[in-house]
Coordinates of C-alpha atoms in Angstrom, one line a residue:
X21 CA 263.8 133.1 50.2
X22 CA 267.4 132.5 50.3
X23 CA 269.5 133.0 53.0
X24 CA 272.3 135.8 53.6
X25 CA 274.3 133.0 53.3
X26 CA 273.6 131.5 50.0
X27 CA 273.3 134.8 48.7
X28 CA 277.0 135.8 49.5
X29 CA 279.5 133.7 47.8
X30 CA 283.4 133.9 48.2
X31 CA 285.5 135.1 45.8
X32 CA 287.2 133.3 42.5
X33 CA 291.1 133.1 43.1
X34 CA 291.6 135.8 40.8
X35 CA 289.6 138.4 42.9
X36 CA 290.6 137.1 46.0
X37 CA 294.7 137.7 44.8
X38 CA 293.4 141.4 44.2
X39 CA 291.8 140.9 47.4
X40 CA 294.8 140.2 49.4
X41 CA 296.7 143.5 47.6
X42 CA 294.0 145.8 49.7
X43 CA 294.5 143.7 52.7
X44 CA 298.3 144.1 52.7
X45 CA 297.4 147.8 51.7
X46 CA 295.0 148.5 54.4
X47 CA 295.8 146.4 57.2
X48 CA 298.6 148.7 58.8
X49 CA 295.3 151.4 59.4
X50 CA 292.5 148.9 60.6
X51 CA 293.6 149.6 64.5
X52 CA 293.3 153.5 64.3
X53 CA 290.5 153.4 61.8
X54 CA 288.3 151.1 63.7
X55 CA 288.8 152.9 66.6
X56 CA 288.0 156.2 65.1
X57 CA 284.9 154.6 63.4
X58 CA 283.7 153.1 66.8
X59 CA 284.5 156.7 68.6
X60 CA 282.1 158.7 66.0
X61 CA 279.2 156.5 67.4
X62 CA 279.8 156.9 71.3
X63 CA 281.7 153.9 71.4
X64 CA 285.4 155.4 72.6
X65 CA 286.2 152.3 74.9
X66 CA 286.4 149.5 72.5
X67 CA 287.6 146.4 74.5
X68 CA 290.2 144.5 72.6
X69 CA 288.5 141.3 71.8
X70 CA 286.5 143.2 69.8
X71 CA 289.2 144.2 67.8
X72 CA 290.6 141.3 67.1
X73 CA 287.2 140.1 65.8
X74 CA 287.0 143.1 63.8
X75 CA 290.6 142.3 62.2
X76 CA 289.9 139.0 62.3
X77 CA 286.7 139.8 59.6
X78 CA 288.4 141.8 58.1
X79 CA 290.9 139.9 56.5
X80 CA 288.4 137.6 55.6
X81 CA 286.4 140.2 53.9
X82 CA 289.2 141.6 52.1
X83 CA 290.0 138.3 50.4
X84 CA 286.5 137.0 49.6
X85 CA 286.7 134.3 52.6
X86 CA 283.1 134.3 53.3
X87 CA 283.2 131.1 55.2
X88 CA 280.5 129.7 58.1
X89 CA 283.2 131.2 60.3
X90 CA 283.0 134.8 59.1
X91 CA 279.3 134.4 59.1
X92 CA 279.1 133.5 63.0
X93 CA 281.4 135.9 63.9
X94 CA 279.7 138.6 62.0
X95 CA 276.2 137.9 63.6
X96 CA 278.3 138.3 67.0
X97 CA 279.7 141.3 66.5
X98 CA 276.5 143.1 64.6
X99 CA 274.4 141.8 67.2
X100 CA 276.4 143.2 69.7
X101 CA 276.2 146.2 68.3
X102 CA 273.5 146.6 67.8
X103 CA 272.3 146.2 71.4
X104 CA 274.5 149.5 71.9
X105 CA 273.8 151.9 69.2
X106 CA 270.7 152.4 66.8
X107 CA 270.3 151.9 63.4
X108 CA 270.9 155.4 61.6
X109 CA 274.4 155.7 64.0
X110 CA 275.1 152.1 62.8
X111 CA 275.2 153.1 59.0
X112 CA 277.0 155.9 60.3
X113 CA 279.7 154.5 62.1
X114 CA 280.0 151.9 58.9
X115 CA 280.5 155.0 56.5
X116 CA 283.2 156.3 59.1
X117 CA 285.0 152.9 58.8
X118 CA 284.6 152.5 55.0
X119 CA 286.2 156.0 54.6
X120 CA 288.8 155.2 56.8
X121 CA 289.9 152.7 54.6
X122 CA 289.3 154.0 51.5
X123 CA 291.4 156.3 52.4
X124 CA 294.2 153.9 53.8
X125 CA 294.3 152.3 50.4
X126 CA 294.6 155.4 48.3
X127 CA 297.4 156.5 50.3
X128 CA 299.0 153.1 49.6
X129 CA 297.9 152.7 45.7
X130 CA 298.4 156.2 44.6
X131 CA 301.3 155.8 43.2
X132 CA 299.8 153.0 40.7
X133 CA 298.4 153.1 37.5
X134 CA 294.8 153.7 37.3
X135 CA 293.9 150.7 36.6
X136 CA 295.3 149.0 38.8
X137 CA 294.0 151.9 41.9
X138 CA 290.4 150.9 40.6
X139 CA 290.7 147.5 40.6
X140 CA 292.4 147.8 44.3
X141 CA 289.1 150.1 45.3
X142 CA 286.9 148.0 43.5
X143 CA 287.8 145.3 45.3
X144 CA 287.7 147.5 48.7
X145 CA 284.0 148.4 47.9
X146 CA 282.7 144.8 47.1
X147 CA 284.3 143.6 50.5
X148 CA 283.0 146.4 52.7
X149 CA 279.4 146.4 51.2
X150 CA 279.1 142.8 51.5
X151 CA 279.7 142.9 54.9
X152 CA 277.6 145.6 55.2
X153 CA 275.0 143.4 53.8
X154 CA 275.8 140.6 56.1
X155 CA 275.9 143.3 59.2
X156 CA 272.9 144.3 58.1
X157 CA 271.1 141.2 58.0
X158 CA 272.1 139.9 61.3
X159 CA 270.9 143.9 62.4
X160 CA 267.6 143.5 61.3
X161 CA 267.7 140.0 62.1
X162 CA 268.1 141.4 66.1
X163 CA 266.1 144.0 65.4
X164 CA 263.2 141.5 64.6
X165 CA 264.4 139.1 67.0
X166 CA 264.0 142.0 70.1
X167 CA 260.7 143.1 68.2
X168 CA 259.2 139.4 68.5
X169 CA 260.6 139.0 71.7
X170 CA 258.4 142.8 72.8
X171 CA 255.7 141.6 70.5
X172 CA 255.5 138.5 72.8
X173 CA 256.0 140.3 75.5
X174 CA 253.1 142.4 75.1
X175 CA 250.8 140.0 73.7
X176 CA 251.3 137.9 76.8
X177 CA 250.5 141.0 78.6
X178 CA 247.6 141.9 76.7
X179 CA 246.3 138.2 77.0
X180 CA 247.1 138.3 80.8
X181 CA 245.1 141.7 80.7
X182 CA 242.7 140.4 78.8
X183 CA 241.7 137.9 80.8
X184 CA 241.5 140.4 83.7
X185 CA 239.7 142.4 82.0
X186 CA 237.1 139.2 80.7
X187 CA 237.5 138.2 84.5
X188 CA 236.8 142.1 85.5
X189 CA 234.1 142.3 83.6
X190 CA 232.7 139.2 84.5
X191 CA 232.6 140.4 88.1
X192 CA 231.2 143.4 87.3
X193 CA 228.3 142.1 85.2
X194 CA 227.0 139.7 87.6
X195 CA 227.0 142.7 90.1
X196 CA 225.3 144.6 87.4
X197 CA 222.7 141.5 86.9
X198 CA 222.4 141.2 90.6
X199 CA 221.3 145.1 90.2
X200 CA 219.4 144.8 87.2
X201 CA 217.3 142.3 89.7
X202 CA 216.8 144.8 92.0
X203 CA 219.6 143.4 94.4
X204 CA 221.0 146.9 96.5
X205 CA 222.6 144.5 99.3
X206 CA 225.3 142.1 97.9
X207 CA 228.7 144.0 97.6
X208 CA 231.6 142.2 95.0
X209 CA 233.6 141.1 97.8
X210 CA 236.3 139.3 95.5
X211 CA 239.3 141.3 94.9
X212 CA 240.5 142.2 91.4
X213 CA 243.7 142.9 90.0
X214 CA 244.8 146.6 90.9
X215 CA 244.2 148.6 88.2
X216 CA 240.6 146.7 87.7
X217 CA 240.4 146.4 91.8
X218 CA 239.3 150.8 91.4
X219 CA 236.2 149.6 89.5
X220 CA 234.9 147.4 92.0
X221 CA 235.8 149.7 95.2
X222 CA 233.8 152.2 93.2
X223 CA 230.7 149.8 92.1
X224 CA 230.4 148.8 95.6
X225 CA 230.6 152.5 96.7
X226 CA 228.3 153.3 94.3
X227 CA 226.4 150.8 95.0
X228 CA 226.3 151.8 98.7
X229 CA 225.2 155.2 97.7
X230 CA 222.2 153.8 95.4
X231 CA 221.1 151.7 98.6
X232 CA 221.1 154.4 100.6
X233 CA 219.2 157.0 97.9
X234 CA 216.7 154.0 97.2
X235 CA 216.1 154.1 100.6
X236 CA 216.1 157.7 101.3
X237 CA 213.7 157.8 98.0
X238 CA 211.3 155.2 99.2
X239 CA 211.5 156.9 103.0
X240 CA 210.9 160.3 101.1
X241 CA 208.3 158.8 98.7
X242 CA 206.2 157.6 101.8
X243 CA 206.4 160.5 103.7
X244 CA 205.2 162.2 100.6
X245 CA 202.0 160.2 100.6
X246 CA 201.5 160.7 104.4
X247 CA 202.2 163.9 103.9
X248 CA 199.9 164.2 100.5
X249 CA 197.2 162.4 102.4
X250 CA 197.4 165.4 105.1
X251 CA 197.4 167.9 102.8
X252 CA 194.3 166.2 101.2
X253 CA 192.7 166.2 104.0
X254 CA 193.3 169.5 105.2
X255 CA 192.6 170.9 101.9
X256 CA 189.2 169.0 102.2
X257 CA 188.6 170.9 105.5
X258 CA 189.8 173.8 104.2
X259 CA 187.7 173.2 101.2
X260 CA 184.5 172.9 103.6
X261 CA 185.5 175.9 105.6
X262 CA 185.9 178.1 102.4
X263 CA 182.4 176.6 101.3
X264 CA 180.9 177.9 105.0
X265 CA 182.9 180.8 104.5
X266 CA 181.7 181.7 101.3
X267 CA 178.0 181.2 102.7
X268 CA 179.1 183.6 105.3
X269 CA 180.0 185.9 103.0
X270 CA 177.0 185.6 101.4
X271 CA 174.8 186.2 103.8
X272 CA 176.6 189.2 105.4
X273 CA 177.3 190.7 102.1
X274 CA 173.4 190.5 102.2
X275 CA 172.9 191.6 105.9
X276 CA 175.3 194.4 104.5
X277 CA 173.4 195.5 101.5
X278 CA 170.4 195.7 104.1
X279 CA 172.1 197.2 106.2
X280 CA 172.8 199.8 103.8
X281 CA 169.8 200.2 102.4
X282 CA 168.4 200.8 106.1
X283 CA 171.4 203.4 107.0
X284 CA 170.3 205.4 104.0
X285 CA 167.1 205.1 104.8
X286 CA 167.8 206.1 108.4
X287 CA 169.8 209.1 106.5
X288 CA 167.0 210.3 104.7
X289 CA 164.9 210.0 107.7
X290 CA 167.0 212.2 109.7
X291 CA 167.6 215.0 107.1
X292 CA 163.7 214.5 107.7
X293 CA 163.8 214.9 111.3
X294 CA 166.6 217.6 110.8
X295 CA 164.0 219.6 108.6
X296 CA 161.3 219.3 111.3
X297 CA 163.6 220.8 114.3
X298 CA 164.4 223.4 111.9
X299 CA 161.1 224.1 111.6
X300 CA 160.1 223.4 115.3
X301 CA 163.6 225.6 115.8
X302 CA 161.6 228.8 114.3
X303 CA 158.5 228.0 115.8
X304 CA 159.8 228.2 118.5
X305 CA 162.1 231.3 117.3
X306 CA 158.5 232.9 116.9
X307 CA 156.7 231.6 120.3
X308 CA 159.4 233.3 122.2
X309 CA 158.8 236.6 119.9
X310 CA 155.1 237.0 120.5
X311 CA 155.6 235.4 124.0
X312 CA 158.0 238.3 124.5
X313 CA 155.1 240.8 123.2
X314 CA 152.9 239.1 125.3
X315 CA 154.9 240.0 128.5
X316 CA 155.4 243.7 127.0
X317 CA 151.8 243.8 126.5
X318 CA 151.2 242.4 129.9
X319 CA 153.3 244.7 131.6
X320 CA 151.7 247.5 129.9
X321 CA 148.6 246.1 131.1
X322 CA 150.1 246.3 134.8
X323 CA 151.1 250.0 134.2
X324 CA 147.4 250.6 133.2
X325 CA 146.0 248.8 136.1
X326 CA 148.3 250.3 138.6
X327 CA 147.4 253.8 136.6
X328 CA 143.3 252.5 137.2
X329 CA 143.9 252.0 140.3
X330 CA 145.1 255.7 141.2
X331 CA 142.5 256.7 139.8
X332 CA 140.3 254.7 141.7
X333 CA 142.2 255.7 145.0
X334 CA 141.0 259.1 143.8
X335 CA 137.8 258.6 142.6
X336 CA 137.3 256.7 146.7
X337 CA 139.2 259.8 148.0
X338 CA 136.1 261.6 146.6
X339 CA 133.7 259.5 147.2
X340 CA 134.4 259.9 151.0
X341 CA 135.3 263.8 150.8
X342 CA 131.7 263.7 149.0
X343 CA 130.2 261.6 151.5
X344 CA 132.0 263.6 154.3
X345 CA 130.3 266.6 152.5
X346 CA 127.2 265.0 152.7
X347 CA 127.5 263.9 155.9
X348 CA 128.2 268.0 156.8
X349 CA 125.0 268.8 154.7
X350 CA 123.1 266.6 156.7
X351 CA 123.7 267.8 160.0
X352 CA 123.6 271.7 158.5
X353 CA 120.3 270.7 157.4
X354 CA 119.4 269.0 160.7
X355 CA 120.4 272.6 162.1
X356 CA 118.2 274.1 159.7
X357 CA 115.3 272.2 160.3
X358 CA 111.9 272.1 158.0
X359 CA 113.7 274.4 155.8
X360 CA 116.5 272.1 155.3
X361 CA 114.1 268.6 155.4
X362 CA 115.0 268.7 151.0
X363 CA 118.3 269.7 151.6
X364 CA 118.9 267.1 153.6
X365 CA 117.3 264.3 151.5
X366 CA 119.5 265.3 149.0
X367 CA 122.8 265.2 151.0
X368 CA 121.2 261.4 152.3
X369 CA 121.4 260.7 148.5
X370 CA 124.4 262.0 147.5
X371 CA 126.0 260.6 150.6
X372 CA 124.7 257.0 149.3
X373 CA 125.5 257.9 146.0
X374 CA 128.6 258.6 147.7
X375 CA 129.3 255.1 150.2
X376 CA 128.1 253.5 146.6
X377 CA 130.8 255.1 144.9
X378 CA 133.2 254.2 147.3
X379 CA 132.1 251.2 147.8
X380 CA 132.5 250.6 143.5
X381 CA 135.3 252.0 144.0
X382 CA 136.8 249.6 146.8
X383 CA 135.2 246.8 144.3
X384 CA 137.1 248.2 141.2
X385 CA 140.1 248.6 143.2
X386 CA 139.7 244.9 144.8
X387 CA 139.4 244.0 141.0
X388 CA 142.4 245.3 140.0
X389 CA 144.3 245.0 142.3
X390 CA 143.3 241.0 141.6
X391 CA 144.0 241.8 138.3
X392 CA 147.0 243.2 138.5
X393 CA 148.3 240.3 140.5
X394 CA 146.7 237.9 137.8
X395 CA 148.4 240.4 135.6
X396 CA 152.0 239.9 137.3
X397 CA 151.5 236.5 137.3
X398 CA 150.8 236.0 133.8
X399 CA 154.0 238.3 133.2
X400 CA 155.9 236.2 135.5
X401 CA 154.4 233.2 133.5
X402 CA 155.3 234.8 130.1
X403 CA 159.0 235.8 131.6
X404 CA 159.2 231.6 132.4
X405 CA 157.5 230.8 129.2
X406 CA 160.3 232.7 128.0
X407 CA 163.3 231.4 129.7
X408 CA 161.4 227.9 128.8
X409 CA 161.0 228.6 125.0
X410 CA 164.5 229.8 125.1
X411 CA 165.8 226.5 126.4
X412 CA 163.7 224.6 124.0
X413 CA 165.4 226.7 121.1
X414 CA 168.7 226.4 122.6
X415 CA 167.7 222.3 122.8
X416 CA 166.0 222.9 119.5
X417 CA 169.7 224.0 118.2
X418 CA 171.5 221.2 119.7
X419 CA 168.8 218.9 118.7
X420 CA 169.5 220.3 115.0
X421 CA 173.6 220.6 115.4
X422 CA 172.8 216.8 116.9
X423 CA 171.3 215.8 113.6
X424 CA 173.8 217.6 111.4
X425 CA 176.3 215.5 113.1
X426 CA 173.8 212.1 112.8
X427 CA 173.0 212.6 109.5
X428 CA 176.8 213.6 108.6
X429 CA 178.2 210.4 109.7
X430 CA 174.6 208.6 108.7
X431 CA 175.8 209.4 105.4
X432 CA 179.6 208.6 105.9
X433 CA 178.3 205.3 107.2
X434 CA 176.4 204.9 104.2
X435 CA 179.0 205.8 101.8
X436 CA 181.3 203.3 104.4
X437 CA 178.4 200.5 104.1
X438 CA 179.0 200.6 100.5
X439 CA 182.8 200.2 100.1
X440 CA 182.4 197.3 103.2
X441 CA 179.7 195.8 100.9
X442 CA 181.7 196.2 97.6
X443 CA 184.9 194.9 99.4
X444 CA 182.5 192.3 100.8
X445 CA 181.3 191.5 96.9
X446 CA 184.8 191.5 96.1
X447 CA 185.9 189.1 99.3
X448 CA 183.0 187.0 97.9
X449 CA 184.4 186.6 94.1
X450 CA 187.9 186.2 96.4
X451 CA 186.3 183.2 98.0
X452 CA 184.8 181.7 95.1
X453 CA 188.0 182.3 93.5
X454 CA 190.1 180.2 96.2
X455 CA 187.0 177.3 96.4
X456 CA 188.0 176.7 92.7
X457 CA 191.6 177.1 93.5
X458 CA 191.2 174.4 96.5
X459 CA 189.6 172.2 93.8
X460 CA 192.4 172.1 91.6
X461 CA 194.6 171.6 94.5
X462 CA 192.3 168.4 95.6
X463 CA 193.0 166.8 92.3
X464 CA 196.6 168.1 92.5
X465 CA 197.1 166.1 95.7
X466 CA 195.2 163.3 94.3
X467 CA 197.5 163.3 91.1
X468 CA 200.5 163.2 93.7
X469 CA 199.4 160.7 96.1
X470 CA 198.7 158.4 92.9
X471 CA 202.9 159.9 91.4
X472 CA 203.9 158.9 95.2
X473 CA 202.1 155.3 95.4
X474 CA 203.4 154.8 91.7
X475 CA 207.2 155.7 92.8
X476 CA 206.7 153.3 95.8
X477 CA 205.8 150.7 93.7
X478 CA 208.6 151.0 91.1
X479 CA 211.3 151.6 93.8
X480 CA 210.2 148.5 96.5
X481 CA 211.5 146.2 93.8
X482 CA 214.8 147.0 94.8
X483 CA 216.3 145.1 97.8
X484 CA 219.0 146.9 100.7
X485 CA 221.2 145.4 103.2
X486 CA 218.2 147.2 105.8
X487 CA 215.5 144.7 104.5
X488 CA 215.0 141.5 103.7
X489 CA 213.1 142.3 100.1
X490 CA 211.8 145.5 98.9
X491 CA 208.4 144.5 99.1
X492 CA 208.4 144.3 103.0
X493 CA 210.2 147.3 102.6
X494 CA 207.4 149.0 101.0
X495 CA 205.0 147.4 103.5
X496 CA 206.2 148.7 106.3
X497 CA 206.6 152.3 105.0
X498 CA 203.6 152.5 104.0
X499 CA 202.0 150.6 107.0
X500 CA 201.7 154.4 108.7
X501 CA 199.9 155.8 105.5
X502 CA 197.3 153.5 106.0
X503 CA 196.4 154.2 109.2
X504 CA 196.7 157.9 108.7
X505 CA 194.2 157.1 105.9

């Protein structure tokens, strides 16, 4: 592709003679217009080298003198530029300038023909956009200059990270092999670049914290098998102990049921026994009735003999008035003599018939008096046979309120005896219950002792800074298993 150079040619003498018309023209106005055109883009203090370069392209442009010169001074001043304003306020400070002197001219050609005023503007146009061309080129030409000097920049940077990066990750992944192995201990030690050096101060904390977990894990892992073996063990011995239990059980939920079976029985017996002091209660209800008409009867025996008795006191009281009488008759027939010898014999009779009486009498009256004291002393028998039947009834009611109360709480003990033996059945089922449940436990702890000696296993394969290899490490923490086993 053809340069800006070979693309741009100057002018044929007849142009550039039109050419020097707009210079003369225009030139009075460059100063002020160049000025204004620099001040609409920011640029107020314009030092005055500048504006000679400016004037000094100008007059080249104006004319068609698009020599090597112009070209070099061109780039300068474009370039220069363009390291102070950006592109869109470059076109804009170029429009500014062209209008400027556009309008310079007109005020100079107006009074022309119109020819001649196009041809003068013409001319003005061709100058100002070839050096707007040129400008540009050596703009962009900057533009791409600065770009490939940043591009370069950056891909020097990106190349430099790069190979930190390559180098970080390089680092990194033999740390990450080394861990992959199983390696906990070595630390990346070598520094790395700053914003890469956060990556390895992390890896190695992390790695510190992974040590440590691995460690806690595998510490925690073996105490979980001691502890497993413990709890297999005491769910063994709990396991025999529910076993005994539930024979226990067994046998005292049958004790119980006997036991039950010999309270009711014991119940029944006693609402037996309770029916027999009822009836030996009015038995003896009825001994103490007719023993209490036995004493009436006695005592009305007593009056009666104590009634005899005055009798016979008067029957003797005769008896030895008769034999008084007799013994009168006797001696009045004494004093009568023969005559009385009959009289006499009679009054010896009735006088013997008289002692005999008395002495019946004295018998009879010995007799009951004997009687009569038999008699009192059957009453006075009857009176404690009584008293003693009484107290046997009054016993006989205690006895009975006694056996109320036993056979009362012989059947609450009964009805007791069979909610202790149904609890008992239902402590039984309980038990059974928990010996399956301590089963399942057994092979629970057995499923976790095997989880824990598995975890060991997978986790020993890792070495720390605390050991020398996992697998002593493993050894040694589960050394105390062992001998707990």
């Amino acid at each position: 592709m053809d340069s800006i150079e070979d693309r741009i040619k100057p002018w044929p003498a007849d142009k550039r003679v039109i050419g020097e018309a707009v210079r003369d023209a225009v030139l009075p106005q460059l100063g002020p217009v160049l000025k204004a055109a620099y001040a609409s883009v920011g640029m107020s203090d314009v030092p005055e080298e500048m504006l000679q370069q400016e004037e000094r392209k100008f007059k080249r442009i104006s004319t068609g003198d698009f020599c090597p010169a112009y070209f070099a001074e061109q780039a300068v001043i474009a370039r220069n530029i363009a390291t102070q304003v950006s592109y869109p306020d470059y076109l804009a400070g170029y429009a500014f300038y062209a209008a400027g002197l556009t309008s310079a001219l007109v005020d100079k050609v107006k009074w022309k023909s119109k020819s001649r005023r196009d041809a003068l503007l013409l001319s003005l146009a061709q100058s100002i956009f070839s050096d707007v061309a040129v400008a540009m080129n050596h703009f962009f030409a900057g533009e791409a200059e600065r770009l490939e000097r940043e591009r370069a920049e950056k891909r020097a940077v990106l190349e430099e990270e790069a190979r930190q990066v390559e180098h970080a990750v390089a680092v990194i992944g033999q740390g990450l092999m080394r861990l992959s192995d199983g390696d906990l201990a070595t630390m990346i030690q070598e520094p790395l670049k700053a914003q890469y050096d956060r990556l390895r101060q992390d890896f190695n904390a992390a790695l510190g914290n992974l040590a440590s977990a691995m460690s806690t894990v595998l510490t925690v892992a073996s105490n979980i098998g001691s502890g497993t073996q413990e709890v297999n063990a005491s769910i063994s011995d709990l396991s025999s102990r529910t076993e005994q239990q539930a024979a226990s059980l067994e046998e005292t939920a049958a004790a119980l049921s006997e036991i039950t079976t010999n309270v009711a029985s014991a119940s029944k017996t006693t609402d037996e026994a309770k029916q027999i002091t009822l009836a030996a209660s009015r038995a003896a209800d009825k001994s103490t009735a007719v023993v209490a008409h036995a004493e009436e009867a006695m005592q009305r025996i007593e009056q009666s003999s104590q009634q005899i008795s005055n009798i016979i006191g008067v029957i003797d009281e005769i008896a030895f008035q008769t034999n008084l009488l007799a013994l009168n008759a006797g001696v009045e027939a004494a004093r009568a003599g023969e005559a009385g010898k009959g009289f006499a014999v009679v009054a010896q009779e009735v006088r013997e018939l008289a002692q005999r009486s008395a002495t019946a009498a004295k018998e009879i009256k010995s007799l009951i008096q004997n009687s009569s004291a038999e008699v009192g002393k059957g009453v006075q028998l009857f009176r404690e046979t009584s008293s003693a039947l009484k107290v046997i009834g009054e016993h006989i009611t205690q006895i009975n309120r006694q056996m109320d109360m036993i056979a009362t709480t012989s059947r609450e003990q009964a009805v007791g005896l069979a909610e202790v033996n149904s609890a008992m059945s239902a402590m039984d089922q309980n038990t059974q219950r928990n010996a399956a449940m301590v089963e399942e436990l057994l092979a629970a702890a057995a499923t976790l002792d095997d989880q824990s000696a598995m975890l060991r296993e997978q986790i020993s394969r890792f070495r720390t800074d605390r050991t020398e290899d996992g697998h002593r490490l493993s050894d040694r923490q589960t050394r105390p298993m062992a001998r707990r086993a």
